[in-house]
mmCIF file of C-alpha atoms in Angstrom:
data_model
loop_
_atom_site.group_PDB
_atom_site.id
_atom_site.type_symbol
_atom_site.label_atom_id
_atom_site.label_comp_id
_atom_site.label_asym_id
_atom_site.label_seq_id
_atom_site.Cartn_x
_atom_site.Cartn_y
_atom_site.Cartn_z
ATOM 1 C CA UNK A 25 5.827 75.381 148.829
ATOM 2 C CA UNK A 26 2.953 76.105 146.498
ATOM 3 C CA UNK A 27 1.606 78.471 144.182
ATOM 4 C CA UNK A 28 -1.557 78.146 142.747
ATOM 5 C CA UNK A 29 -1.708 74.814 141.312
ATOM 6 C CA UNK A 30 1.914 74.634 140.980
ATOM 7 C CA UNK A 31 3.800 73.031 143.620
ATOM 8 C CA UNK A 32 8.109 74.475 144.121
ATOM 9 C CA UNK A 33 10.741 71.355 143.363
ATOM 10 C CA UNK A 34 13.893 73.649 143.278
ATOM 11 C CA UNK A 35 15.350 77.125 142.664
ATOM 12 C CA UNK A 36 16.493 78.243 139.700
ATOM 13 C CA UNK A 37 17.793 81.784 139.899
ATOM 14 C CA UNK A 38 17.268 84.452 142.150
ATOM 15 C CA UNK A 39 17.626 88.261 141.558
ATOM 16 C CA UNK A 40 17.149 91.809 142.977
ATOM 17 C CA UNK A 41 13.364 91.916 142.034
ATOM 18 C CA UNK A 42 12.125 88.385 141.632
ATOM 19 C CA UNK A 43 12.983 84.162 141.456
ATOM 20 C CA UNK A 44 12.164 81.193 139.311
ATOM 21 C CA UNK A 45 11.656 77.873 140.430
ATOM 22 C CA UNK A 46 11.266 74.427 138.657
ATOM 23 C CA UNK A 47 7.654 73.249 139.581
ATOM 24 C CA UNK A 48 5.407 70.717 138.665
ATOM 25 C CA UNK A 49 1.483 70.893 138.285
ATOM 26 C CA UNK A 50 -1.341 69.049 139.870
ATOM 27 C CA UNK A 51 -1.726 66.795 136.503
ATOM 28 C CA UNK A 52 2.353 66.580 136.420
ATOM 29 C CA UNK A 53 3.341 68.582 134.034
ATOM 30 C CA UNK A 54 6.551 70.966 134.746
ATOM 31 C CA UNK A 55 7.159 74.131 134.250
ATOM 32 C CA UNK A 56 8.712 77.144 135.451
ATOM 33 C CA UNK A 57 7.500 79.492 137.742
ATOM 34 C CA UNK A 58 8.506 83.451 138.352
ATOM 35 C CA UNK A 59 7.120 85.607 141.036
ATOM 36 C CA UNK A 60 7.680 88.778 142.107
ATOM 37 C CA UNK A 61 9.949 88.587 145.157
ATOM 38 C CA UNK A 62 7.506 89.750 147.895
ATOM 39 C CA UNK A 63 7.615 93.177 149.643
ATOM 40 C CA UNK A 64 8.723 94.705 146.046
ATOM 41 C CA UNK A 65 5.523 93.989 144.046
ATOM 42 C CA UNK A 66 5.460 97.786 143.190
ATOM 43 C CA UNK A 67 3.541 99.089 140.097
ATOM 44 C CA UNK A 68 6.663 99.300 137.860
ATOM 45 C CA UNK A 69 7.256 95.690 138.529
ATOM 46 C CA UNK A 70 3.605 94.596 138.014
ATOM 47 C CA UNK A 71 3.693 96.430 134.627
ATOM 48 C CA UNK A 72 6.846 94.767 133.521
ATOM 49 C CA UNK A 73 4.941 91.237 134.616
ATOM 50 C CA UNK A 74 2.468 91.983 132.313
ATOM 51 C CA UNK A 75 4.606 93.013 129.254
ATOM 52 C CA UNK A 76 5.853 89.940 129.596
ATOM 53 C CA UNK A 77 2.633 87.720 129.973
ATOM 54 C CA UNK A 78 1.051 89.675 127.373
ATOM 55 C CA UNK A 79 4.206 88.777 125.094
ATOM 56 C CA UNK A 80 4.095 85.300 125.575
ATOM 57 C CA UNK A 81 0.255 84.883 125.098
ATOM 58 C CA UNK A 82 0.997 86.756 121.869
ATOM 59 C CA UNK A 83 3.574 84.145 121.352
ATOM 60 C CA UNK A 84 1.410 81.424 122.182
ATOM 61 C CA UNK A 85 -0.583 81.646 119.091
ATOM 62 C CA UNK A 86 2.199 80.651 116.528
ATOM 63 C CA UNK A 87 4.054 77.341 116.629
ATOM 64 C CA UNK A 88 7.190 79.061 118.061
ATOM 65 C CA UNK A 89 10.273 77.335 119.698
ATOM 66 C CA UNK A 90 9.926 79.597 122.435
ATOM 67 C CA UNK A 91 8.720 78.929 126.639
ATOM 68 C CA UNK A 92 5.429 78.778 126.219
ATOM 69 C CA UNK A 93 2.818 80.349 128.903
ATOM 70 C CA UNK A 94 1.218 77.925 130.842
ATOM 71 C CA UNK A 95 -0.527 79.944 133.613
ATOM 72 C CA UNK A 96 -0.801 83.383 135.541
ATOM 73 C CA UNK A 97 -1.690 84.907 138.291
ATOM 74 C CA UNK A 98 -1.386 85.929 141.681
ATOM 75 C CA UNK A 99 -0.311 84.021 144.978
ATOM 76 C CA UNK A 100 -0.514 86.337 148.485
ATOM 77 C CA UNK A 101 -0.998 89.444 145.998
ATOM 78 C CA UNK A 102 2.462 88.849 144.787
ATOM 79 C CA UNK A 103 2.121 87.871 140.715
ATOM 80 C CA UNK A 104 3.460 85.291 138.860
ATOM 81 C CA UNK A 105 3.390 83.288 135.354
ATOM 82 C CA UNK A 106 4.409 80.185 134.673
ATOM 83 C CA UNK A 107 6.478 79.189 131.395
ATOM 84 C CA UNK A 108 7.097 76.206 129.673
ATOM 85 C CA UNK A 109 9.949 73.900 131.078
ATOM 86 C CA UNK A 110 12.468 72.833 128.471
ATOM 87 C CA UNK A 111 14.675 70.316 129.111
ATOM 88 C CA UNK A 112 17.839 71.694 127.305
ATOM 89 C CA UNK A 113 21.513 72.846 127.780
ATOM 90 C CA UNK A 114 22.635 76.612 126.640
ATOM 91 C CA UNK A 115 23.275 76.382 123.240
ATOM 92 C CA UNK A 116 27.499 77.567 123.699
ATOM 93 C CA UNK A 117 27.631 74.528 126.165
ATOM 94 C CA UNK A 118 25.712 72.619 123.757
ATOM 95 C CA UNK A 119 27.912 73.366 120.669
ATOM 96 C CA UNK A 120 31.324 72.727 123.127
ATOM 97 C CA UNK A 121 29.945 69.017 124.979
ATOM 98 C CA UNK A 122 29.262 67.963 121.044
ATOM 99 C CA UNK A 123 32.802 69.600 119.651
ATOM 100 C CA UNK A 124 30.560 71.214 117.232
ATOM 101 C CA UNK A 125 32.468 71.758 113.664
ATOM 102 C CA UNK A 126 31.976 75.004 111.980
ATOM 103 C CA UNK A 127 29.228 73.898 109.784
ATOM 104 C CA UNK A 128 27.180 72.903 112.421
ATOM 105 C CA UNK A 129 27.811 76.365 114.454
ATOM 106 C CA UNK A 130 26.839 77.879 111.160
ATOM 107 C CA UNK A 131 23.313 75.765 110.921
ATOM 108 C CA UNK A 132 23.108 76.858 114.514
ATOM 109 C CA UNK A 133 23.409 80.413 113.987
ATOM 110 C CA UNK A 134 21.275 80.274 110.794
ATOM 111 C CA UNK A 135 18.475 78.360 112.822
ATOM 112 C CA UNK A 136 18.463 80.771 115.499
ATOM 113 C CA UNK A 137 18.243 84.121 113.703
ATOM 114 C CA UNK A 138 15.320 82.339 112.208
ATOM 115 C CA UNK A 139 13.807 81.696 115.204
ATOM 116 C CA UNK A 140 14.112 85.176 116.382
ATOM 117 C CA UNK A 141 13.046 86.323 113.341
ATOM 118 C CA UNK A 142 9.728 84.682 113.849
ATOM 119 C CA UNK A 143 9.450 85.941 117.031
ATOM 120 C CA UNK A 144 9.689 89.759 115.287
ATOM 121 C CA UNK A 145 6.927 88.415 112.606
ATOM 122 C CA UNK A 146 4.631 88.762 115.846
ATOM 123 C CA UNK A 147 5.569 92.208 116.670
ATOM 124 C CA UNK A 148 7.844 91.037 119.694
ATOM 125 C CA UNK A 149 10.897 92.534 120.448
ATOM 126 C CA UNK A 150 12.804 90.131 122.847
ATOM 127 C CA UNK A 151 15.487 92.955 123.933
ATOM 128 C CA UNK A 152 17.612 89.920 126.000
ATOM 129 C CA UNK A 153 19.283 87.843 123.284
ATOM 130 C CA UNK A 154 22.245 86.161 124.515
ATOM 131 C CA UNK A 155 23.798 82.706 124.416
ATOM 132 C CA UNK A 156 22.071 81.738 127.966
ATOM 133 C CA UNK A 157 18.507 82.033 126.511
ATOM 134 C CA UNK A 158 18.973 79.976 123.835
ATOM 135 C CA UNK A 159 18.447 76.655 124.739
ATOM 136 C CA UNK A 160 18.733 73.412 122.618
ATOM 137 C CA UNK A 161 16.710 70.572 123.572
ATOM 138 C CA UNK A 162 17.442 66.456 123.759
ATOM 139 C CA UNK A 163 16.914 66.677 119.822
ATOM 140 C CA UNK A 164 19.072 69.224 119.044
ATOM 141 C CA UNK A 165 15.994 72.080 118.358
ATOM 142 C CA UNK A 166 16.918 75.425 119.894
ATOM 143 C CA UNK A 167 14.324 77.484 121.766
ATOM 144 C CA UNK A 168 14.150 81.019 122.718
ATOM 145 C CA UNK A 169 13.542 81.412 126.278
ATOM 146 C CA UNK A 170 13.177 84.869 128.754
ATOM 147 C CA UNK A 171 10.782 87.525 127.778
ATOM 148 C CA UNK A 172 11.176 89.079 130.954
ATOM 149 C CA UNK A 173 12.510 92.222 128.928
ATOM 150 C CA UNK A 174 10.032 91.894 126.092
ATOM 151 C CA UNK A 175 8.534 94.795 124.387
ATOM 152 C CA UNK A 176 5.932 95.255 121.362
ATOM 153 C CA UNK A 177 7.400 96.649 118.039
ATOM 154 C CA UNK A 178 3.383 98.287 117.451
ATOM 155 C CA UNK A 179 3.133 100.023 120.989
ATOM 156 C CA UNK A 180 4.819 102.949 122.568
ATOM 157 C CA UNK A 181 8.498 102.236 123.018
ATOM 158 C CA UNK A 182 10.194 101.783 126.416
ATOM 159 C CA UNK A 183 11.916 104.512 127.536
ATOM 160 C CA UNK A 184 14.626 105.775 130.459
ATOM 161 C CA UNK A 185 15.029 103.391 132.764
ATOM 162 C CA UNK A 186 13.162 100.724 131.592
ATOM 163 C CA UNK A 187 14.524 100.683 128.371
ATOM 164 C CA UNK A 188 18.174 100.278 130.191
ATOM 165 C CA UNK A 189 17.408 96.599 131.329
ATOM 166 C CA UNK A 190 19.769 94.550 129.572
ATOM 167 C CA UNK A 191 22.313 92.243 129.684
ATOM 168 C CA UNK A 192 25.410 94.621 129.178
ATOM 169 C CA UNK A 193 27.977 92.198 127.231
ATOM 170 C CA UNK A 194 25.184 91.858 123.909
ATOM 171 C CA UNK A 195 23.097 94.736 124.637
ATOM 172 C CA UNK A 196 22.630 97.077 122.029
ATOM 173 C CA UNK A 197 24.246 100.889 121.854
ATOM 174 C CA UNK A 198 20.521 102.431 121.577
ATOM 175 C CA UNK A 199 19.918 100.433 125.331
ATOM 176 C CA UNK A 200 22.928 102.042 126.893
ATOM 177 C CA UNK A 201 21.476 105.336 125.945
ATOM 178 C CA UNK A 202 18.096 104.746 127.008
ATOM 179 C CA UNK A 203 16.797 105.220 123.323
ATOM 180 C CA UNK A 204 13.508 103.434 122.025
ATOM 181 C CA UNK A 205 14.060 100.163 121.055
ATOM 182 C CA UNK A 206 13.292 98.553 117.849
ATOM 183 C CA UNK A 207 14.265 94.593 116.021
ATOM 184 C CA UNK A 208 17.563 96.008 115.407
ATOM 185 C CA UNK A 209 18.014 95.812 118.656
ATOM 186 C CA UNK A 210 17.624 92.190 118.907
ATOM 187 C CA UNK A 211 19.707 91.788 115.495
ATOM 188 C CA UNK A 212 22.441 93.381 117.198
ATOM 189 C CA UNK A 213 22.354 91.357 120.336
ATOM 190 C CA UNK A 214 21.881 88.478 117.743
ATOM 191 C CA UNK A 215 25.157 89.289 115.895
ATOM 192 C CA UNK A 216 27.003 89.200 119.398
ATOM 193 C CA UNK A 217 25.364 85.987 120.444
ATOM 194 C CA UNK A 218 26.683 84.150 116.847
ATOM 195 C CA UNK A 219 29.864 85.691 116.435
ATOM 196 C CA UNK A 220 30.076 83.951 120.086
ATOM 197 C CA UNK A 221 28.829 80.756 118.897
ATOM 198 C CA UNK A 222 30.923 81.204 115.650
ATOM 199 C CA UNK A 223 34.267 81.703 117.040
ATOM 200 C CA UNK A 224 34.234 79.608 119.988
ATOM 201 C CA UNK A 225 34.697 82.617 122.587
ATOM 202 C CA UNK A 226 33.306 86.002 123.267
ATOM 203 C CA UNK A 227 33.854 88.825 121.325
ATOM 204 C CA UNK A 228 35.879 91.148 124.073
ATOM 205 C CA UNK A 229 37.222 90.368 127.152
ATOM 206 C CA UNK A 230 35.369 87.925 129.632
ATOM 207 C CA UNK A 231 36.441 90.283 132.526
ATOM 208 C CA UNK A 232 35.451 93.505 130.918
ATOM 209 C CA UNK A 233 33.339 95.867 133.864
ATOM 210 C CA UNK A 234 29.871 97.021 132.525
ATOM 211 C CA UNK A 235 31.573 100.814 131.815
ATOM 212 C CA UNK A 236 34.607 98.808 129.745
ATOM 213 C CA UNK A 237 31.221 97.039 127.884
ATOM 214 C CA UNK A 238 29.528 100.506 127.473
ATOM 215 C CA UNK A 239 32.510 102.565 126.146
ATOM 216 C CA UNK A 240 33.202 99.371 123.649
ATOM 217 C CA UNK A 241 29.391 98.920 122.386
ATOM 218 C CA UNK A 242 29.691 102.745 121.939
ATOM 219 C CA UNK A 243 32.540 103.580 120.297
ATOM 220 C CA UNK A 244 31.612 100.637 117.833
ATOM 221 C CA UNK A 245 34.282 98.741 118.392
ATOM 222 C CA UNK A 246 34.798 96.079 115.316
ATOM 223 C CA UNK A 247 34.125 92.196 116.278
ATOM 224 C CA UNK A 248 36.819 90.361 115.547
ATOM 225 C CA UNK A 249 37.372 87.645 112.544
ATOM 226 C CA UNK A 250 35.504 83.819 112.899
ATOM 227 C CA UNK A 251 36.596 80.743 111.392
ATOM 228 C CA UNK A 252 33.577 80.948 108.786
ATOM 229 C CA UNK A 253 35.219 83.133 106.417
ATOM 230 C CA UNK A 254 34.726 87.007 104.817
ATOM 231 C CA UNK A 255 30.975 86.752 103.874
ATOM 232 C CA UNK A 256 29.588 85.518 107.368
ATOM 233 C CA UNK A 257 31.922 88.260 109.209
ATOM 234 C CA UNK A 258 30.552 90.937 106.759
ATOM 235 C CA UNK A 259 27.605 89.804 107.344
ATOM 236 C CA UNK A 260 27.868 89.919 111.053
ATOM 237 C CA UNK A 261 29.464 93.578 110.840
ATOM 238 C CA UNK A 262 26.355 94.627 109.370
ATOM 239 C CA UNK A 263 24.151 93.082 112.016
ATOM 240 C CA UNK A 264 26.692 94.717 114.537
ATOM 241 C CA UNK A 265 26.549 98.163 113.300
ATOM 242 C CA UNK A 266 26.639 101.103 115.872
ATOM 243 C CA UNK A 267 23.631 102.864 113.614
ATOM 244 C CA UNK A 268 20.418 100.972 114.132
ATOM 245 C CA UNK A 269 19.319 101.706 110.591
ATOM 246 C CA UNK A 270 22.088 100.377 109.078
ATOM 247 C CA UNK A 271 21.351 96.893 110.527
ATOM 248 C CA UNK A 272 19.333 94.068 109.086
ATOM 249 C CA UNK A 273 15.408 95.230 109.830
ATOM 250 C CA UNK A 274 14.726 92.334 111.685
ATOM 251 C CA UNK A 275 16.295 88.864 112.358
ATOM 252 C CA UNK A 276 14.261 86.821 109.783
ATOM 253 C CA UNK A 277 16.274 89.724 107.216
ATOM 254 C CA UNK A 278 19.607 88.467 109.041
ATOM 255 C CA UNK A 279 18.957 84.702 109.169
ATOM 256 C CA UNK A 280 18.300 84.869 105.051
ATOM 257 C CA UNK A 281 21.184 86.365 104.744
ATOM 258 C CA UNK A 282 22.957 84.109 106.574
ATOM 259 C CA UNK A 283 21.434 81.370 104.724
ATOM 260 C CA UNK A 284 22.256 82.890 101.140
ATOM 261 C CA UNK A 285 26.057 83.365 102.356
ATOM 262 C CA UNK A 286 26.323 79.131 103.505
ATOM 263 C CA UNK A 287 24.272 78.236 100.315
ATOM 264 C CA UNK A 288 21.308 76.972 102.143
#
């Protein structure tokens, strides 16, 4: 199958509202295509396309480890975009296959609140951190991948419904409640995500239901200890923090503070 100039090798996920594929151009080069699963190519759904392409052409223009946009468009008036295939592994299965030490975790974590944090710089709020969209590549450089939930820190925030996308086991109190989002959104997510990477093993229950999740994230319900010691799990509390003002203001904030703390 083909769209555009982008021919289908294999499917990569497959959801309620839309698919990815791996495909590969006319000149060879792969990427990844997502489309809007056709029949549901509503206005709310074209609107949250083009958050997202508008994101990652905002993106394009710094030297970001992130999935690049390669190409837009539409196919049978259904839309889709086209990202930047990177051959990597999710960075917790990454960490595990290597039997990662904790210094390395730590460089890991450091690396990718920094990498988040320039993501932020651009006025890009990524609202979907988790362990599963950070990928590290054949050279062991972590990229940021899925802005399918992207918003901009300068525009009018996201609200209702739309601001309740998430991914319930990292989101963020303020997206349970529907709130406005902000960076500290991200940071939060961000703390989850390392404190996962940190200790080897989510922070609650791997079986917890999304209303188990909710009642947790908002109650503000301590993470537990890692191996890295007092300073890092402050550290870590204060990314985590059920307040969004009392967070870091942004990940690059976080990931110096990390940094300080491992005397980098």
């Amino acid at each position: 199958m083909r769209i555009g100039r982008w021919t289908l090798l294999e499917r990569l996920a497959r959801g309620g509202m839309g698919e990815t594929w791996r495909a590969t151009s006319d000149d060879g080069e792969l990427g990844v295509v997502k489309r809007v699963r056709p029949g549901l190519s509503g206005a709310p759904l074209r609107e949250r396309f083009e958050l997202e392409r508008r994101a990652l052409e905002r993106l394009n223009s710094g030297a970001l480890d992130v999935s690049r946009l390669l190409d837009f468009g539409e196919h049978d008036g259904v839309p889709f975009l086209v990202t930047q295939w990177i051959d990597g592994t999710p960075i917790e299965r990454f960490l595990a296959e290597h039997s990662a030490s904790i210094d390395a975790r730590c460089d890991y974590a450091v690396r990718c609140a920094a990498l988040v944090g320039a993501v932020h710089a651009l006025g890009v709020i990524h609202a979907d951190i988790k362990p599963a969209n950070l990928l590290v590549d054949r050279g062991g450089v972590p990229h940021l991948i899925d802005f399918g939930l992207a918003q901009f820190a300068d525009e009018a925030p996201r609200l209702g419904d739309d601001a309740r996308l998430m991914s319930p086991r990292y989101a963020a109190p303020e997206q349970f409640r529907g709130h406005p989002l902000s960076f500290a959104a991200d940071v939060f997510a961000l703390a989850m995500t390392l404190h996962e990477l940190l200790a080897g093993a989510h922070a609650f229950s791997s079986t917890a239901t999304y209303l188990e999740l909710e009642s947790s994230c908002l109650q503000g319900r301590s993470l537990p200890t890692t191996p890295c010691g007092a300073h890092i799990d402050a550290l870590l509390a204060c990314a985590h923090a059920l307040d969004p003002s009392r967070r870091f203001r942004d990940a690059s904030a976080f990931a110096s503070a990390l940094r300080a703390a491992l005397g980098g």
